[in-house]
XYZ file of C-alpha atoms in Angstrom:
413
model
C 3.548 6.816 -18.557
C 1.236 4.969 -15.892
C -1.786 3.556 -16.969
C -4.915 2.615 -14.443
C -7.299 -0.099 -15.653
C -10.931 0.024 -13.805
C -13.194 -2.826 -14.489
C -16.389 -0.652 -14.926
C -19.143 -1.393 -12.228
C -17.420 -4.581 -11.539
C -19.263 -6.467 -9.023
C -22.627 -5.957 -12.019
C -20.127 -6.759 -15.125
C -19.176 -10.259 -13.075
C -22.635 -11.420 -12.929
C -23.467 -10.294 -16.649
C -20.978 -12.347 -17.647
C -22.801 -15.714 -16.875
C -26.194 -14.135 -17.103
C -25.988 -11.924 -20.385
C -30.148 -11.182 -19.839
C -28.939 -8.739 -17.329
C -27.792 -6.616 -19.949
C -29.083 -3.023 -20.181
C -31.015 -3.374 -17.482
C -31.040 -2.108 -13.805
C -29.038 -4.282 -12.049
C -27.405 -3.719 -7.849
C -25.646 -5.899 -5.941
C -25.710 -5.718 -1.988
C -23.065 -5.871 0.550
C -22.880 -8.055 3.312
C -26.325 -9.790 5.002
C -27.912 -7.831 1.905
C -28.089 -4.818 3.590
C -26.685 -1.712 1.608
C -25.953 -1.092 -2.587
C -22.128 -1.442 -2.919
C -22.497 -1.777 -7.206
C -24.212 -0.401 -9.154
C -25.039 -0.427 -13.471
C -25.668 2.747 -14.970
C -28.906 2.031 -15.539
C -29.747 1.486 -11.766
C -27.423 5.057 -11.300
C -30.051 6.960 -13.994
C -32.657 5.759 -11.764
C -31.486 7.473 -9.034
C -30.030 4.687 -6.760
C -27.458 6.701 -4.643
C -23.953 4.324 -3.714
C -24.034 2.455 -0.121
C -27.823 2.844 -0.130
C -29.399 0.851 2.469
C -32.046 -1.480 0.755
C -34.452 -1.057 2.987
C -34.927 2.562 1.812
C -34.751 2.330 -2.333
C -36.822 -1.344 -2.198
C -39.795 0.061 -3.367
C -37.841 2.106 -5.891
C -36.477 -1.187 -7.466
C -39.737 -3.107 -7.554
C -41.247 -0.292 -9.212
C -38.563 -0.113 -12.234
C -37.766 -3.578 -12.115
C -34.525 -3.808 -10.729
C -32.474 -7.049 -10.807
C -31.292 -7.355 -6.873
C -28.211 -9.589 -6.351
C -26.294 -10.434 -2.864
C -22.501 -10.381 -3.084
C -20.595 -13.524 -4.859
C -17.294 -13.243 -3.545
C -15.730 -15.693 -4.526
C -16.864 -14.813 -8.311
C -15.772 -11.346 -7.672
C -12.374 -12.514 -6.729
C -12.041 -14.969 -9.520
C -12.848 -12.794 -12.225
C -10.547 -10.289 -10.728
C -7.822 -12.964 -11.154
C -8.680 -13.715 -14.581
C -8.673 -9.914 -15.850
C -5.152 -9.495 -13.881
C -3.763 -12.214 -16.175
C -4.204 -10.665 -19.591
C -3.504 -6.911 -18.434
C 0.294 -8.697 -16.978
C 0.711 -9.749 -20.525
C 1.183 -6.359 -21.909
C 3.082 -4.261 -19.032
C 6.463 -5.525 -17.502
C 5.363 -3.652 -14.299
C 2.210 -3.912 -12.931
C 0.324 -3.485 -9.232
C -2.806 -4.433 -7.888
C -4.314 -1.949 -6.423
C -7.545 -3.555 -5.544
C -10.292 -6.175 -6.411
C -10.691 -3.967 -9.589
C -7.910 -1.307 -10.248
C -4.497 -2.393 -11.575
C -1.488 0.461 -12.521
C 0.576 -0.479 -15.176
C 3.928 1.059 -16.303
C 3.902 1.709 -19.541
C 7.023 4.025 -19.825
C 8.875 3.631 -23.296
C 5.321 2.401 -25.134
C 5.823 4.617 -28.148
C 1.807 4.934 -28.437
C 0.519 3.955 -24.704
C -3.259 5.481 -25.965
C -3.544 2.765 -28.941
C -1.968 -0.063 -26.711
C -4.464 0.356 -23.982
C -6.720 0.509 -26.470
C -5.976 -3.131 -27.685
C -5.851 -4.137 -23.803
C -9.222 -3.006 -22.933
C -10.299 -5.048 -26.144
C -8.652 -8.359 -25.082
C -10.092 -7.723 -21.345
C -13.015 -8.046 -23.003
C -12.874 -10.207 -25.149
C -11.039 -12.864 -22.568
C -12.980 -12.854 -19.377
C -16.034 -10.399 -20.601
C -15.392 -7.440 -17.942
C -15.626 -3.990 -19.544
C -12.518 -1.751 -18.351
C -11.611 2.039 -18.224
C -7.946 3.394 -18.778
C -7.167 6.495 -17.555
C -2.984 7.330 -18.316
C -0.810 10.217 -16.965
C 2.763 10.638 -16.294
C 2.092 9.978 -12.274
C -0.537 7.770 -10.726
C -2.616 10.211 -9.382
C -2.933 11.573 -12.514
C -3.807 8.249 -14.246
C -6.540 7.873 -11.659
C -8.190 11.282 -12.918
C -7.418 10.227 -15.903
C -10.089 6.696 -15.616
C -12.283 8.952 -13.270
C -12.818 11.821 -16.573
C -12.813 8.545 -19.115
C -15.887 6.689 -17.449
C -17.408 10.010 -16.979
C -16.783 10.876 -20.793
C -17.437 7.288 -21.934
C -14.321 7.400 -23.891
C -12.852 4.263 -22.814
C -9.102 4.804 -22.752
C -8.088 8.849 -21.788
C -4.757 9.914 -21.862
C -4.295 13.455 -18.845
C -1.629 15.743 -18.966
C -0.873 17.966 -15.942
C -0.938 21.239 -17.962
C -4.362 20.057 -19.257
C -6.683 22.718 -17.326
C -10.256 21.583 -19.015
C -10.017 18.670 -17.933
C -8.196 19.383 -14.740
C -11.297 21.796 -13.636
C -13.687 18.760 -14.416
C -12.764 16.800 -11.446
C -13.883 17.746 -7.738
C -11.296 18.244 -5.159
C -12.955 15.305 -3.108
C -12.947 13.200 -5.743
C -8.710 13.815 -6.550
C -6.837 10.272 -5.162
C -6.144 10.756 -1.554
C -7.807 14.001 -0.238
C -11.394 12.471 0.249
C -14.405 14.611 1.820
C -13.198 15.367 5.337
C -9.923 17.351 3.414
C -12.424 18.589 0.283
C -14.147 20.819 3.248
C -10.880 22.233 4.371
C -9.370 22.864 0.933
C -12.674 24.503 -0.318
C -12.551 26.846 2.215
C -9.086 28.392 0.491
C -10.754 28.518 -2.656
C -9.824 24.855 -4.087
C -12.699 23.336 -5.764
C -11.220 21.093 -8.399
C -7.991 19.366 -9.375
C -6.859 22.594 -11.754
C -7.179 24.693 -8.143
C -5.270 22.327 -6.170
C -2.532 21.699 -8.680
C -1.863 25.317 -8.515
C -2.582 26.294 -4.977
C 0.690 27.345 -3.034
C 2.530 24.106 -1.293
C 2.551 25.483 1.849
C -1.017 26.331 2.219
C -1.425 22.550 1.183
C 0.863 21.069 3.504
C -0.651 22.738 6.277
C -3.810 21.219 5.935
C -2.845 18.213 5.035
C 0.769 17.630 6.000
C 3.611 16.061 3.567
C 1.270 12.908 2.417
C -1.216 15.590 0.514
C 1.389 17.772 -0.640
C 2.879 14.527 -2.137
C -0.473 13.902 -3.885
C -0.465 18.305 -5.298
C 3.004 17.175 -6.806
C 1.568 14.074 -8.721
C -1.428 16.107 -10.073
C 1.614 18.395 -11.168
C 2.717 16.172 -13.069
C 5.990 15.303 -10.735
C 5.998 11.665 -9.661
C 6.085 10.690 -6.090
C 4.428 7.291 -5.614
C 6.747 4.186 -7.073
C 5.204 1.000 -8.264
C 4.834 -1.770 -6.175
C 5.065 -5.161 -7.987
C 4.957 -7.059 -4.814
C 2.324 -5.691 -1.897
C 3.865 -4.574 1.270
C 3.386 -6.882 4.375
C 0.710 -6.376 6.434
C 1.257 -5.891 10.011
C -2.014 -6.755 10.841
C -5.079 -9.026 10.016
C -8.730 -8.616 10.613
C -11.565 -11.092 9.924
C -14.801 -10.237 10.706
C -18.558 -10.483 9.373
C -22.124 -9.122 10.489
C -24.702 -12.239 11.739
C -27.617 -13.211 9.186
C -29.372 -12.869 12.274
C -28.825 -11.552 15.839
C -26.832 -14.455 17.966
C -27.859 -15.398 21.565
C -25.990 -18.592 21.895
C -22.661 -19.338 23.022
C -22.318 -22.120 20.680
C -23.272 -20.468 17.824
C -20.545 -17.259 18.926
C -17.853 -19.776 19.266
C -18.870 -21.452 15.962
C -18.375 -17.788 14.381
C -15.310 -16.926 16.183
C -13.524 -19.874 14.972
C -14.560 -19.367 11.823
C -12.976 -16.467 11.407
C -9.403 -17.215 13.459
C -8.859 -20.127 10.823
C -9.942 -17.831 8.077
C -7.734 -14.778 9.507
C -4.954 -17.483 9.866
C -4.843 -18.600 6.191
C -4.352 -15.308 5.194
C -1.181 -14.813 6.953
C -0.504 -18.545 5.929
C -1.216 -17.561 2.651
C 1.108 -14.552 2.923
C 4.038 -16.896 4.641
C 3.590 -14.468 8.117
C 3.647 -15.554 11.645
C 0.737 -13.979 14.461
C 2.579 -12.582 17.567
C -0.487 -12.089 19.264
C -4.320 -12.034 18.515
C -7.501 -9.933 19.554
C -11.478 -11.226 19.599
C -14.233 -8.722 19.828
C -17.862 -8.953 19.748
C -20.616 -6.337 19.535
C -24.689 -5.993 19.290
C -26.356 -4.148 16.652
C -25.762 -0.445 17.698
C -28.455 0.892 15.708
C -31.396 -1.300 17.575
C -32.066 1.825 20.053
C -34.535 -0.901 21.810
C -31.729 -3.265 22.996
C -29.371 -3.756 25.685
C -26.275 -2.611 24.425
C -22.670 -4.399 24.938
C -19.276 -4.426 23.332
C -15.841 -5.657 24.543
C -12.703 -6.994 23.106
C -9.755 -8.505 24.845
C -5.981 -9.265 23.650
C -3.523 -11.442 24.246
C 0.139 -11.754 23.469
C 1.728 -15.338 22.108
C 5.246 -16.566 23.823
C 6.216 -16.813 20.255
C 4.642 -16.001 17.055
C 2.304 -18.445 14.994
C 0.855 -19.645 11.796
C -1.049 -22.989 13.667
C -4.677 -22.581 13.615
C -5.343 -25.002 16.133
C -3.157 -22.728 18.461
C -4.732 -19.720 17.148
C -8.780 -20.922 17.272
C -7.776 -22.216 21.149
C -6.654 -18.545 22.486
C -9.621 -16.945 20.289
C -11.927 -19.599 22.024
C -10.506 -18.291 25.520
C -10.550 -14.500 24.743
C -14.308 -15.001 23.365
C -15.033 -16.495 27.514
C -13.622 -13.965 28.993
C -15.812 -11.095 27.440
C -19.159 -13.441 26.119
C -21.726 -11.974 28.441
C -25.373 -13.901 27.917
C -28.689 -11.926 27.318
C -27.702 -9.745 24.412
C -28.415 -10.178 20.939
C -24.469 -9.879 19.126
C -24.534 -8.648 15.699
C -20.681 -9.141 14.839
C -17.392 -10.351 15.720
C -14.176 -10.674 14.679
C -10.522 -11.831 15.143
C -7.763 -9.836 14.201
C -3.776 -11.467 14.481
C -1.320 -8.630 15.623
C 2.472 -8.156 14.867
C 2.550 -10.276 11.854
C 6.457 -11.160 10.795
C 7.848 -13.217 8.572
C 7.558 -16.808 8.518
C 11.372 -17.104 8.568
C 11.750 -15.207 11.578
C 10.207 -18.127 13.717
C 11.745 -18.586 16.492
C 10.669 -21.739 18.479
C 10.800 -22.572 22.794
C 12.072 -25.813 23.606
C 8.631 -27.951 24.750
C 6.754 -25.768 22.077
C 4.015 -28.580 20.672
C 3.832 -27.164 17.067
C 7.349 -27.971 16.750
C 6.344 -31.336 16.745
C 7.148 -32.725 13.115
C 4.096 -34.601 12.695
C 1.451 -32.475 14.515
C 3.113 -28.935 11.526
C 2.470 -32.351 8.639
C -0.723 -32.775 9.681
C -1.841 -28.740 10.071
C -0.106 -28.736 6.464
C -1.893 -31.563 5.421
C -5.429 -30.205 6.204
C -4.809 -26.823 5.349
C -3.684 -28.084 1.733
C -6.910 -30.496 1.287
C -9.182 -27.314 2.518
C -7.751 -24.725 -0.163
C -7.884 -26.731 -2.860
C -11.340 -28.229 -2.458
C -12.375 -25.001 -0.235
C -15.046 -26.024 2.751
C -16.188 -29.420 1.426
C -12.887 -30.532 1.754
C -11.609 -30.479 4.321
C -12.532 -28.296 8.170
C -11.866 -27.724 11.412
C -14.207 -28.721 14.137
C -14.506 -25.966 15.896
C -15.656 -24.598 12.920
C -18.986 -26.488 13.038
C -21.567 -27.749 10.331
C -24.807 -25.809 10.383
C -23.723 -22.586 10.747
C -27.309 -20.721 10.915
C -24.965 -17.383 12.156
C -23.538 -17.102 8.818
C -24.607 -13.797 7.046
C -27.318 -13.704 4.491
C -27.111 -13.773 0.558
C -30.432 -15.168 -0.032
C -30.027 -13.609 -3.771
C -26.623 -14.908 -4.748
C -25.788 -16.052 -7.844
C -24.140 -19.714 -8.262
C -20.307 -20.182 -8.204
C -19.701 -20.350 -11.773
C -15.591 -20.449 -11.858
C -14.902 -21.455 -8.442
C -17.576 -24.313 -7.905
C -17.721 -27.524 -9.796
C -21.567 -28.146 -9.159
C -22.417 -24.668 -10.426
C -20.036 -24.692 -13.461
C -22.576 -23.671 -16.647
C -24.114 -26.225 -18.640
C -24.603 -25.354 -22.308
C -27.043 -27.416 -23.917
């Protein structure tokens, strides 16, 4: 028995948290340089406020019913995603993070798995104030129909069975885990409409629209497991940091400001993940939608001698990469950095008048890196990274940093 717990509108649940007011009433939060509706309460969904809409377009539509508009608090998001992990790893030997907000656990042997995850989503609340959804089935594609009929139901905790056909025929083909809307259009054209229909629908006919990976996905609807549990998260072969402007950039400075930003944060993440960079890429692009500018993209890549965790390395190569395609008199809307060929940390494999091997210099990388993750950006930075930072994107409407600042911890008086 697998079990999927879905904090419910979880971005929205975070900030109600700290700001119980906010409850029943229409609440969004936007994505990045407040620009479209990534979460959503259910009251803001009865109004009518469609997912990813841009808030240009439904702004009048939130003044008028009084819709609470938030900007994204990351780091709160990620916090209280780390909190509700916690308690749902005290009651499952196995368990995977899926994402910011969906967890599988293995609850094989449970003799009652429906009243257990009954008492989890109780202590999830109850411990860190998220409301969660449990959806169980004997596969994980099943347990995600499962949560997908229980929020839709409002039943909290919903156990699906593949021979259940009610149920099966209540959820969309495009919204089964892993066929999406570009499939949905093929597989409706045979007839499949739901999850009952594609369960049922002959293997080879599936497979030939969408190869092994969704006739994998037909056998876990079927009841027939095919996707294991993974405790610890694959290595990533790649990694990409990148972020839209607050406003367009015309200045060098400020671009090399940005792009160093984002090697040192793209190189904690591998540090973070004990992986070395074999080689990096920098790209930068204007705003693609502003039919009244000059238009101009370009990326360029380079390959290390020998793979790399130093960020002083890695922000010096970005810096060079980001000359060799900068071209003045556009208006850049984004850039990023993305490390290539990631390996293992213990796979390093140094050349003889390499400068990182230098004792001291890898103490003193070590040393800052340390200071800057535990007392984040006031502790300790590059640099290159600069000070003022007017690129940076926009959250004029974020909420404080109540778990992961000290100055914005709540005061109770």
């Amino acid at each position: 028995m697998i079990a999927l717990a879905d904090c419910n509108n979880f971005y929205v649940s975070c900030e109600r948290v700290f700001r119980p007011s906010l409850e029943g009433r229409p609440v969004i939060v936007l994505s990045n340089n407040d620009g479209c509706a990534v979460a959503r309460s259910n009251e803001a969904k009865a109004i009518g406020i469609p997912m990813g809409a841009p808030f240009h377009q439904i702004k009048k539509l939130c003044e008028y019913n009084g819709v609470v508009v938030l900007s994204s608090n990351y780091e709160l998001y990620g916090d209280m995603s780390r909190r509700v992990v916690s308690v749902l790893a005290r009651f499952a030997p196995e368990l995977e993070v899926y994402s910011i907000d969906e967890s599988f656990l293995n609850l094989t042997g449970v003799p009652n798995p429906l009243s257990l995850s009954m008492h989890i989503r109780d202590q999830v609340k109850r411990w860190t104030g998220i409301p969660i959804s449990i959806g169980l089935g004997a596969t994980k594609t099943l347990s995600k129909a499962g949560n997908r009929l229980a929020k839709k139901m409002k039943k909290g905790c919903l156990i699906l069975n593949a021979t259940d056909e009610s149920a099966l025929n209540g959820v969309a083909i495009e919204d089964v885990w892993g066929v999406g809307r570009r499939l949905s259009i093929r597989l409706r054209r045979i007839g499949v409409r739901n999850a009952w229909h594609f369960a049922q629908a002959p293997s080879a006919s599936i497979r030939a629209i969408g190869g092994v990976t969704l006739e994998r996905t037909q056998r876990e609807l079927s009841g027939i497991p095919c996707l294991e549990m993974e405790e610890v998260s694959s290595p990533r072969k790649n990694t990409c940091c990148s972020r839209s402007f607050g406003k367009p950039v015309t200045d060098f400075q400020e671009m090399e400001e940005a792009v160093a930003n984002y090697a040192i944060r793209a190189t904690r993440k591998i540090r973070s993940e004990g992986s070395l960079a074999a080689g990096l890429q920098v790209f930068i692009m204007t705003n693609r939608f502003r039919e009244d500018q000059a238009q101009y993209s370009n990326a360029r890549t380079l390959a290390l001698d020998e793979p790399t965790d130093d960020p002083i390395r890695i922000v010096q190569n970005a810096k060079r990469l980001l000359h060799n395609i900068y071209r003045s008199g556009f208006a850049y809307k984004k850039a990023g950095v993305i490390l290539l060929d990631l390996a293992p940390a213990s796979f390093r494999q140094g050349l003889l008048f390499e400068e990182y091997q230098n004792p001291r210099r890898r103490e003193f990388v070590d040393a800052v890196e340390e200071v800057a993750g535990r007392y984040r950006a006031g502790g300790a930075f590059w640099g290159g990274q600069g000070i003022g930072k007017q690129w940076q994107m926009r959250r004029e409407m974020r909420t404080p940093g109540y778990t992961t600042n000290w100055d914005d911890i709540p005061v109770v008086r």
